[in-house]
Amino acid sequence: MSKVILQIDGNNFYASCEQMIDPSIKGKGLVILSNNDGCIIARSSEARKMGIPMGKPYFKLKNKLTKLNITVRSSNYELYGDISNRLMQLLRENCEELEIYSIDEAFGTIRRPNNMFLYQWAKDLRALVYQNIGIPISIGIGETKVLSKISNHLAKKIQNNSGIFDIGIIENKDPYLNLIKVNKIWGVGKRMSIWLRKKGITNARELRDMSSNQIKEKYGVVGLRIQNELKGNLCIPIKETSSDRKEICVSRSLSYSIDSLEELSQAIIKYVLIASAKLRKYNQLASAITVFTNTNTHSKDFYKKEATEKIDIPTSDSRIMLKISLELTKKIFRPYRKLKKAGVILHKLQSNKYKQKLLFDQQYIEKDLSQERLNHVIDQINNSNGRDTINWGASIIEKEWRPSREKLSLIKTTNIESIPTIYAK
Ligand SMILES: [Mg+2]
């Protein structure tokens, strides 16, 4: 039994999450807006069919959306994150290995049975996910990551495939690879596809069959890997852990300009807390912190500033990171500047398996342990009851500087208060 690669992807994920918690908008036109309700970042398939483009500013399309009776929602990342966790957990239970690739995408592996057919297995998994999570998924199956991505694309593109496609059992893949334009191939960036087109290579089959030397000369091992994966030779393995993450960045555009140190500090505190909780989730420690802010990029007196501090003993402790970043915030703040964006980057990340301690300082070790437990408890409470359920004294959550999310759906999965009440007589 040979191992095959699965590529699993939530269809129109953000829109599907919104439709799952609000059945009244199921099967209808729906768009999701970016932070601050700026641009359209996701669409339901119905909105896509009505010709609503991606990435366009909301205000430009507002009238058209109203006319077409399309529902508009602010992005609700807490909800999408929660649904994503549930989805990934279910996938992990059903695959041999699983690599979480993004909020709505994963690569998995499974053994191909002796009769070769995985269609029924994939169909059952799709049904299981829909029944338990309420989200439609597409499943692409192939010998390599690049081929499984292509398979997934075909699963979505060809209606009769009903969300599943297995290119691995197809002897002559040429007609299918001919359908895939080079810019749609996983790993082929914009520059590479322009270069390929100049060479007369327009689709996946042509890329698979072109001279390896030409690719190697221009794109080295990275290019060769893509070509080899198209040939069915596995070159890009499944990575089950995300321990190779090098940095965590949390930044937001602010709903209105802020010009006091206090407001900027509040924003930074919030982002440090989000970033450090992420760090602990991935069992990592940070060795440096950067905080940054800027005014509107189009403003005449554009101002941008960042400050970085090394952390002597790498840590994931919110308390230590808050202290350092508040000092840094003082360095980047300038009065009379209308700040529109702020953020935090934790970098030089390392695994917490090899935590460095001050070897002979018993008091330090004990303090560090109790601090670790405290952070852990806070994470647990916030994970099960919603972010900000319990917080650090330094963070008084002020509403005003929060990013605007006027059309936010109720978070019905992460907040106990937004669960609907049913009265029985
Ligand atoms: Mg998707």
CSV table of C-alpha atoms and ligand atoms in Angstrom, one decimal:
chain,number,residue,atom,x,y,z
A,1,MET,CA,0.0,0.0,0.0
A,2,SER,CA,1.6,3.2,-1.1
A,3,LYS,CA,1.2,6.5,0.7
A,4,VAL,CA,-0.6,9.3,-1.0
A,5,ILE,CA,-0.9,13.0,-0.3
A,6,LEU,CA,-4.2,14.7,0.4
A,7,GLN,CA,-4.8,18.3,0.1
A,8,ILE,CA,-7.9,19.4,2.0
A,9,ASP,CA,-9.4,22.9,1.8
A,10,GLY,CA,-12.4,24.6,3.3
A,11,ASN,CA,-14.5,26.0,0.4
A,12,ASN,CA,-15.0,29.8,0.7
A,13,PHE,CA,-13.9,29.3,4.3
A,14,TYR,CA,-14.8,32.6,5.9
A,15,ALA,CA,-18.1,32.8,4.1
A,16,SER,CA,-18.9,29.2,5.0
A,17,CYS,CA,-18.2,29.9,8.7
A,18,GLU,CA,-20.6,32.8,8.6
A,19,GLN,CA,-23.3,30.7,6.8
A,20,MET,CA,-22.8,27.9,9.3
A,21,ILE,CA,-23.7,30.1,12.3
A,22,ASP,CA,-26.4,31.9,10.5
A,23,PRO,CA,-28.5,29.6,8.3
A,24,SER,CA,-30.6,32.5,7.0
A,25,ILE,CA,-27.7,33.5,4.7
A,26,LYS,CA,-27.0,30.0,3.5
A,27,GLY,CA,-27.0,29.7,-0.3
A,28,LYS,CA,-27.1,33.5,-0.6
A,29,GLY,CA,-24.8,36.3,-1.7
A,30,LEU,CA,-22.3,37.2,1.1
A,31,VAL,CA,-19.1,39.1,1.3
A,32,ILE,CA,-16.6,39.4,4.2
A,33,LEU,CA,-14.6,42.6,4.8
A,34,SER,CA,-11.0,43.0,5.9
A,35,ASN,CA,-9.9,44.7,9.2
A,36,ASN,CA,-11.6,48.1,9.6
A,37,ASP,CA,-14.2,47.0,7.0
A,38,GLY,CA,-11.8,48.1,4.3
A,39,CYS,CA,-11.9,45.7,1.4
A,40,ILE,CA,-13.7,42.6,0.3
A,41,ILE,CA,-11.5,39.6,1.3
A,42,ALA,CA,-13.9,36.7,0.9
A,43,ARG,CA,-17.1,35.8,-1.0
A,44,SER,CA,-19.7,33.1,-1.0
A,45,SER,CA,-19.8,31.2,-4.3
A,46,GLU,CA,-23.2,33.0,-4.9
A,47,ALA,CA,-21.5,36.4,-4.6
A,48,ARG,CA,-18.7,35.3,-6.8
A,49,LYS,CA,-21.2,34.2,-9.5
A,50,MET,CA,-22.9,37.7,-9.2
A,51,GLY,CA,-19.6,39.1,-10.3
A,52,ILE,CA,-18.4,40.7,-7.0
A,53,PRO,CA,-14.6,41.0,-7.3
A,54,MET,CA,-12.0,40.2,-4.5
A,55,GLY,CA,-9.9,42.9,-2.9
A,56,LYS,CA,-11.9,45.9,-3.9
A,57,PRO,CA,-12.6,48.6,-1.4
A,58,TYR,CA,-16.0,48.2,0.3
A,59,PHE,CA,-17.2,51.8,-0.2
A,60,LYS,CA,-16.8,51.5,-3.9
A,61,LEU,CA,-19.2,48.5,-4.1
A,62,LYS,CA,-21.6,49.4,-1.3
A,63,ASN,CA,-24.4,50.4,-3.6
A,64,LYS,CA,-24.0,47.4,-5.9
A,65,LEU,CA,-24.0,45.1,-2.9
A,66,THR,CA,-27.2,46.6,-1.6
A,67,LYS,CA,-28.9,46.4,-5.0
A,68,LEU,CA,-28.0,42.8,-5.4
A,69,ASN,CA,-29.2,42.1,-1.8
A,70,ILE,CA,-25.8,40.7,-0.8
A,71,THR,CA,-25.1,40.4,3.0
A,72,VAL,CA,-22.0,42.1,4.3
A,73,ARG,CA,-20.0,40.9,7.3
A,74,SER,CA,-16.9,42.2,9.1
A,75,SER,CA,-14.2,39.6,9.5
A,76,ASN,CA,-14.6,37.6,12.6
A,77,TYR,CA,-11.3,35.9,13.1
A,78,GLU,CA,-12.1,34.5,16.5
A,79,LEU,CA,-14.9,32.5,14.9
A,80,TYR,CA,-12.8,31.4,11.9
A,81,GLY,CA,-10.0,30.4,14.2
A,82,ASP,CA,-12.3,28.3,16.3
A,83,ILE,CA,-13.9,26.5,13.4
A,84,SER,CA,-10.4,25.9,11.9
A,85,ASN,CA,-9.2,24.3,15.1
A,86,ARG,CA,-12.2,21.9,15.1
A,87,LEU,CA,-11.7,21.1,11.4
A,88,MET,CA,-8.0,20.4,11.8
A,89,GLN,CA,-8.6,18.2,14.8
A,90,LEU,CA,-11.1,16.1,12.9
A,91,LEU,CA,-8.8,15.8,9.9
A,92,ARG,CA,-5.9,14.8,12.2
A,93,GLU,CA,-8.1,11.9,13.6
A,94,ASN,CA,-8.7,10.7,10.1
A,95,CYS,CA,-5.3,11.1,8.4
A,96,GLU,CA,-2.0,9.4,9.2
A,97,GLU,CA,-0.1,12.6,9.2
A,98,LEU,CA,-1.4,16.2,9.0
A,99,GLU,CA,0.4,19.4,8.1
A,100,ILE,CA,-1.7,22.5,8.8
A,101,TYR,CA,-0.9,24.8,6.0
A,102,SER,CA,-3.2,27.8,6.6
A,103,ILE,CA,-6.4,28.6,8.5
A,104,ASP,CA,-8.5,26.5,6.0
A,105,GLU,CA,-5.9,24.3,4.3
A,106,ALA,CA,-4.0,21.2,5.3
A,107,PHE,CA,-1.9,18.5,3.7
A,108,GLY,CA,-2.4,14.9,5.0
A,109,THR,CA,-1.3,11.4,4.1
A,110,ILE,CA,-3.1,8.1,3.9
A,111,ARG,CA,-2.3,4.6,2.6
A,112,ARG,CA,-3.9,3.7,-0.7
A,113,PRO,CA,-5.8,0.4,-0.3
A,114,ASN,CA,-5.0,-2.6,-2.5
A,115,ASN,CA,-8.0,-1.9,-4.8
A,116,MET,CA,-6.5,1.6,-5.3
A,117,PHE,CA,-9.7,3.5,-4.7
A,118,LEU,CA,-9.9,6.3,-2.1
A,119,TYR,CA,-13.0,8.0,-3.5
A,120,GLN,CA,-15.5,6.4,-1.0
A,121,TRP,CA,-13.1,7.2,1.9
A,122,ALA,CA,-12.9,10.8,0.8
A,123,LYS,CA,-16.6,11.0,0.3
A,124,ASP,CA,-17.1,9.7,3.9
A,125,LEU,CA,-14.6,12.2,5.3
A,126,ARG,CA,-16.4,15.0,3.5
A,127,ALA,CA,-19.7,14.0,4.9
A,128,LEU,CA,-18.2,13.6,8.4
A,129,VAL,CA,-16.8,17.1,8.3
A,130,TYR,CA,-20.0,18.6,7.1
A,131,GLN,CA,-22.0,16.8,9.7
A,132,ASN,CA,-19.6,17.7,12.6
A,133,ILE,CA,-18.3,21.1,11.6
A,134,GLY,CA,-20.9,22.3,9.1
A,135,ILE,CA,-18.3,23.4,6.5
A,136,PRO,CA,-18.0,22.1,2.9
A,137,ILE,CA,-14.5,20.9,2.0
A,138,SER,CA,-12.7,19.9,-1.1
A,139,ILE,CA,-10.3,17.0,-1.2
A,140,GLY,CA,-7.5,16.6,-3.8
A,141,ILE,CA,-5.5,13.3,-3.9
A,142,GLY,CA,-2.1,12.8,-5.6
A,143,GLU,CA,1.3,11.3,-5.3
A,144,THR,CA,2.9,14.6,-4.3
A,145,LYS,CA,2.0,18.0,-2.7
A,146,VAL,CA,2.0,19.8,-6.1
A,147,LEU,CA,-0.2,17.1,-7.7
A,148,SER,CA,-2.6,17.0,-4.7
A,149,LYS,CA,-3.0,20.8,-5.0
A,150,ILE,CA,-3.8,20.4,-8.7
A,151,SER,CA,-6.2,17.6,-7.8
A,152,ASN,CA,-8.0,19.9,-5.4
A,153,HIS,CA,-8.2,22.6,-8.0
A,154,LEU,CA,-9.9,20.1,-10.3
A,155,ALA,CA,-12.2,18.9,-7.5
A,156,LYS,CA,-13.5,22.4,-7.3
A,157,LYS,CA,-13.4,23.3,-11.0
A,158,ILE,CA,-15.3,20.3,-12.4
A,159,GLN,CA,-18.8,20.2,-11.0
A,160,ASN,CA,-19.3,16.5,-11.4
A,161,ASN,CA,-16.4,15.8,-9.1
A,162,SER,CA,-18.5,16.9,-6.1
A,163,GLY,CA,-15.5,18.2,-4.3
A,164,ILE,CA,-13.2,15.2,-4.6
A,165,PHE,CA,-10.5,14.4,-7.2
A,166,ASP,CA,-7.8,11.7,-7.3
A,167,ILE,CA,-5.2,12.4,-10.0
A,168,GLY,CA,-3.1,9.5,-8.5
A,169,ILE,CA,-5.1,6.8,-10.1
A,170,ILE,CA,-5.1,8.3,-13.5
A,171,GLU,CA,-2.6,6.7,-15.8
A,172,ASN,CA,-2.4,9.4,-18.5
A,173,LYS,CA,-2.5,12.7,-16.5
A,174,ASP,CA,-1.7,14.9,-19.6
A,175,PRO,CA,-5.3,16.0,-20.4
A,176,TYR,CA,-5.7,17.2,-16.8
A,177,LEU,CA,-2.3,18.8,-16.5
A,178,ASN,CA,-3.0,20.7,-19.8
A,179,LEU,CA,-5.9,22.4,-18.0
A,180,ILE,CA,-3.7,23.9,-15.2
A,181,LYS,CA,-2.1,27.2,-16.1
A,182,VAL,CA,1.4,27.7,-14.8
A,183,ASN,CA,0.4,30.5,-12.5
A,184,LYS,CA,-2.0,28.1,-10.8
A,185,ILE,CA,0.7,25.6,-9.9
A,186,TRP,CA,1.6,25.6,-6.2
A,187,GLY,CA,5.1,27.1,-5.7
A,188,VAL,CA,5.2,28.9,-9.0
A,189,GLY,CA,5.3,32.6,-8.2
A,190,LYS,CA,4.4,35.6,-10.4
A,191,ARG,CA,8.0,36.0,-11.7
A,192,MET,CA,8.5,32.4,-12.5
A,193,SER,CA,5.2,32.2,-14.4
A,194,ILE,CA,6.2,35.2,-16.5
A,195,TRP,CA,9.6,33.6,-17.2
A,196,LEU,CA,7.9,30.3,-18.1
A,197,ARG,CA,5.4,32.0,-20.5
A,198,LYS,CA,8.3,33.7,-22.2
A,199,LYS,CA,9.8,30.3,-22.8
A,200,GLY,CA,6.5,29.1,-24.3
A,201,ILE,CA,5.5,27.1,-21.2
A,202,THR,CA,1.9,27.8,-20.4
A,203,ASN,CA,0.5,24.8,-18.4
A,204,ALA,CA,1.5,22.1,-15.9
A,205,ARG,CA,2.1,19.4,-18.5
A,206,GLU,CA,4.6,21.6,-20.4
A,207,LEU,CA,6.4,22.5,-17.2
A,208,ARG,CA,6.7,18.8,-16.3
A,209,ASP,CA,8.2,18.0,-19.7
A,210,MET,CA,10.5,21.0,-20.2
A,211,SER,CA,14.3,20.8,-19.9
A,212,SER,CA,15.3,20.3,-16.3
A,213,ASN,CA,18.6,22.1,-17.0
A,214,GLN,CA,16.8,25.2,-18.0
A,215,ILE,CA,14.8,25.3,-14.7
A,216,LYS,CA,17.8,24.4,-12.6
A,217,GLU,CA,19.9,27.2,-14.2
A,218,LYS,CA,17.3,29.8,-13.4
A,219,TYR,CA,15.5,28.6,-10.3
A,220,GLY,CA,17.9,26.0,-8.8
A,221,VAL,CA,16.6,23.2,-6.5
A,222,VAL,CA,13.3,25.0,-5.8
A,223,GLY,CA,12.3,25.0,-9.5
A,224,LEU,CA,13.5,21.4,-9.9
A,225,ARG,CA,11.4,20.3,-7.0
A,226,ILE,CA,8.2,21.6,-8.5
A,227,GLN,CA,9.0,19.9,-11.8
A,228,ASN,CA,9.8,16.6,-10.0
A,229,GLU,CA,6.7,16.8,-8.0
A,230,LEU,CA,4.7,17.2,-11.2
A,231,LYS,CA,6.4,14.0,-12.4
A,232,GLY,CA,5.0,12.2,-9.3
A,233,ASN,CA,8.3,12.1,-7.3
A,234,LEU,CA,7.7,13.3,-3.7
A,235,CYS,CA,10.2,16.1,-3.0
A,236,ILE,CA,8.4,18.3,-0.5
A,237,PRO,CA,7.7,16.3,2.6
A,238,ILE,CA,4.8,16.7,5.1
A,239,LYS,CA,5.8,18.9,8.0
A,240,GLU,CA,3.7,18.0,11.1
A,241,THR,CA,4.9,20.7,13.4
A,242,SER,CA,5.1,24.4,12.9
A,243,SER,CA,8.3,24.7,14.9
A,244,ASP,CA,10.1,26.2,12.0
A,245,ARG,CA,8.0,29.4,12.4
A,246,LYS,CA,10.6,32.1,12.7
A,247,GLU,CA,8.5,35.1,13.8
A,248,ILE,CA,5.0,36.1,14.9
A,249,CYS,CA,3.6,39.4,13.9
A,250,VAL,CA,0.4,40.9,15.1
A,251,SER,CA,-0.6,44.3,13.7
A,252,ARG,CA,-3.8,46.1,12.9
A,253,SER,CA,-4.9,49.3,11.2
A,254,LEU,CA,-6.7,51.4,13.9
A,255,SER,CA,-10.2,52.5,13.4
A,256,TYR,CA,-9.3,56.2,14.1
A,257,SER,CA,-6.1,58.0,14.5
A,258,ILE,CA,-4.5,57.9,17.9
A,259,ASP,CA,-2.2,60.6,19.2
A,260,SER,CA,-1.5,59.8,22.9
A,261,LEU,CA,1.1,57.5,24.4
A,262,GLU,CA,-1.6,55.9,26.5
A,263,GLU,CA,-3.7,54.8,23.5
A,264,LEU,CA,-0.7,53.6,21.6
A,265,SER,CA,0.4,51.6,24.7
A,266,GLN,CA,-3.1,50.0,25.0
A,267,ALA,CA,-2.9,48.9,21.4
A,268,ILE,CA,0.6,47.5,21.8
A,269,ILE,CA,-0.4,45.7,25.0
A,270,LYS,CA,-3.3,44.0,23.2
A,271,TYR,CA,-1.1,42.8,20.4
A,272,VAL,CA,1.6,41.6,22.7
A,273,LEU,CA,-1.0,39.5,24.6
A,274,ILE,CA,-2.3,38.0,21.3
A,275,ALA,CA,1.3,37.3,20.1
A,276,SER,CA,2.5,35.7,23.3
A,277,ALA,CA,-0.5,33.5,23.6
A,278,LYS,CA,0.3,32.3,20.0
A,279,LEU,CA,3.9,31.7,21.0
A,280,ARG,CA,2.8,29.5,23.9
A,281,LYS,CA,0.3,27.6,21.6
A,282,TYR,CA,3.2,26.6,19.4
A,283,ASN,CA,5.5,25.8,22.3
A,284,GLN,CA,8.0,28.5,21.3
A,285,LEU,CA,10.1,31.2,23.0
A,286,ALA,CA,11.0,34.6,21.6
A,287,SER,CA,14.4,36.1,21.8
A,288,ALA,CA,13.6,39.6,20.6
A,289,ILE,CA,10.6,42.0,20.4
A,290,THR,CA,9.9,44.8,17.9
A,291,VAL,CA,7.1,47.3,18.2
A,292,PHE,CA,6.2,49.6,15.4
A,293,THR,CA,3.7,52.3,14.4
A,294,ASN,CA,3.0,54.6,11.5
A,295,THR,CA,0.7,57.3,10.3
A,296,ASN,CA,-1.4,57.0,7.2
A,297,THR,CA,1.0,56.1,4.4
A,298,HIS,CA,-0.6,58.8,2.1
A,299,SER,CA,-0.4,61.6,4.7
A,300,LYS,CA,2.0,64.5,4.0
A,301,ASP,CA,4.0,64.2,7.2
A,302,PHE,CA,4.3,60.4,7.0
A,303,TYR,CA,5.8,59.1,10.2
A,304,LYS,CA,7.0,55.6,10.8
A,305,LYS,CA,9.1,54.2,13.7
A,306,GLU,CA,10.1,50.9,15.2
A,307,ALA,CA,12.2,49.8,18.1
A,308,THR,CA,13.6,46.4,19.0
A,309,GLU,CA,15.0,44.9,22.2
A,310,LYS,CA,16.7,41.6,22.7
A,311,ILE,CA,15.4,39.3,25.4
A,312,ASP,CA,18.3,37.9,27.5
A,313,ILE,CA,16.6,34.6,28.4
A,314,PRO,CA,14.2,33.6,25.6
A,315,THR,CA,10.7,33.6,27.0
A,316,SER,CA,7.0,33.2,26.2
A,317,ASP,CA,5.9,35.0,29.4
A,318,SER,CA,3.4,37.8,28.7
A,319,ARG,CA,4.5,39.7,31.8
A,320,ILE,CA,8.1,40.0,30.6
A,321,MET,CA,7.1,40.8,27.1
A,322,LEU,CA,4.6,43.5,28.2
A,323,LYS,CA,7.3,45.2,30.3
A,324,ILE,CA,9.8,45.3,27.4
A,325,SER,CA,7.3,46.4,24.8
A,326,LEU,CA,5.9,49.2,27.0
A,327,GLU,CA,9.4,50.6,27.3
A,328,LEU,CA,9.8,50.3,23.5
A,329,THR,CA,6.5,52.0,22.9
A,330,LYS,CA,7.8,55.1,24.6
A,331,LYS,CA,10.7,55.1,22.1
A,332,ILE,CA,8.5,55.0,19.0
A,333,PHE,CA,5.8,57.5,20.2
A,334,ARG,CA,5.9,61.1,19.0
A,335,PRO,CA,3.3,63.6,20.0
A,336,TYR,CA,1.0,65.3,17.5
A,337,ARG,CA,1.3,62.4,15.0
A,338,LYS,CA,-1.9,60.8,13.9
A,339,LEU,CA,-1.0,57.1,14.2
A,340,LYS,CA,-3.1,54.7,12.0
A,341,LYS,CA,-1.3,51.5,12.5
A,342,ALA,CA,0.6,49.7,15.3
A,343,GLY,CA,2.0,46.2,15.7
A,344,VAL,CA,4.3,43.8,17.5
A,345,ILE,CA,6.8,41.3,16.1
A,346,LEU,CA,8.2,38.5,18.2
A,347,HIS,CA,11.3,37.1,16.6
A,348,LYS,CA,14.3,34.8,16.7
A,349,LEU,CA,11.8,32.1,17.9
A,350,GLN,CA,13.0,28.8,19.3
A,351,SER,CA,11.4,25.7,20.7
A,352,ASN,CA,10.7,25.7,24.4
A,353,LYS,CA,12.1,22.2,24.7
A,354,TYR,CA,15.5,23.6,25.3
A,355,LYS,CA,14.6,26.4,27.7
A,356,GLN,CA,17.6,28.1,29.1
A,357,LYS,CA,17.6,28.7,32.8
A,358,LEU,CA,19.8,30.6,35.1
A,359,LEU,CA,21.4,27.4,36.3
A,360,PHE,CA,22.1,28.0,39.9
A,361,ASP,CA,19.4,30.4,40.8
A,362,GLN,CA,16.7,28.3,42.5
A,363,GLN,CA,14.6,31.4,43.2
A,364,TYR,CA,14.5,32.3,39.6
A,365,ILE,CA,13.6,28.8,38.5
A,366,GLU,CA,10.7,28.7,41.0
A,367,LYS,CA,9.4,32.1,39.9
A,368,ASP,CA,9.7,31.1,36.3
A,369,LEU,CA,7.7,27.9,36.8
A,370,SER,CA,4.9,29.7,38.7
A,371,GLN,CA,4.8,32.3,36.0
A,372,GLU,CA,4.6,29.6,33.3
A,373,ARG,CA,1.6,28.0,35.2
A,374,LEU,CA,-0.1,31.4,35.5
A,375,ASN,CA,0.2,32.0,31.7
A,376,HIS,CA,-1.0,28.5,31.0
A,377,VAL,CA,-4.1,29.1,33.2
A,378,ILE,CA,-4.9,32.4,31.5
A,379,ASP,CA,-4.6,30.8,28.1
A,380,GLN,CA,-6.9,28.0,29.1
A,381,ILE,CA,-9.6,30.4,30.5
A,382,ASN,CA,-9.4,32.6,27.4
A,383,ASN,CA,-9.4,29.6,25.0
A,384,SER,CA,-12.6,28.2,26.5
A,385,ASN,CA,-14.4,31.4,27.2
A,386,GLY,CA,-13.2,33.8,24.6
A,387,ARG,CA,-10.3,36.2,24.3
A,388,ASP,CA,-10.1,38.9,27.0
A,389,THR,CA,-12.2,36.9,29.5
A,390,ILE,CA,-9.3,37.3,31.9
A,391,ASN,CA,-6.5,39.8,31.3
A,392,TRP,CA,-3.5,41.6,32.6
A,393,GLY,CA,-3.9,44.7,34.8
A,394,ALA,CA,-2.0,46.7,32.2
A,395,SER,CA,-4.6,46.2,29.6
A,396,ILE,CA,-7.8,48.2,30.1
A,397,ILE,CA,-9.6,47.3,26.9
A,398,GLU,CA,-10.8,50.6,25.5
A,399,LYS,CA,-13.3,50.3,22.8
A,400,GLU,CA,-12.4,53.4,20.8
A,401,TRP,CA,-9.1,52.4,19.3
A,402,ARG,CA,-10.2,48.9,18.4
A,403,PRO,CA,-10.4,48.2,14.7
A,404,SER,CA,-13.9,48.9,13.5
A,405,ARG,CA,-16.1,45.8,12.9
A,406,GLU,CA,-19.5,47.3,12.3
A,407,LYS,CA,-21.0,44.3,10.7
A,408,LEU,CA,-19.7,41.6,13.0
A,409,SER,CA,-21.6,38.4,13.3
A,410,LEU,CA,-22.2,37.1,16.8
A,411,ILE,CA,-19.5,34.7,17.9
A,412,LYS,CA,-21.7,31.8,18.5
A,413,THR,CA,-19.0,29.2,19.1
A,414,THR,CA,-16.4,31.0,21.3
A,415,ASN,CA,-18.5,33.2,23.5
A,416,ILE,CA,-21.0,31.7,26.0
A,417,GLU,CA,-23.1,34.9,26.0
A,418,SER,CA,-23.8,34.7,22.3
A,419,ILE,CA,-25.2,31.3,22.4
A,420,PRO,CA,-28.9,31.6,21.5
A,421,THR,CA,-31.4,30.9,24.3
A,422,ILE,CA,-34.2,28.5,23.7
A,423,TYR,CA,-37.3,28.7,25.9
A,424,ALA,CA,-39.3,25.5,26.4
A,425,LYS,CA,-42.8,25.5,27.7
B,1,MG,MG,-10.3,27.7,0.9
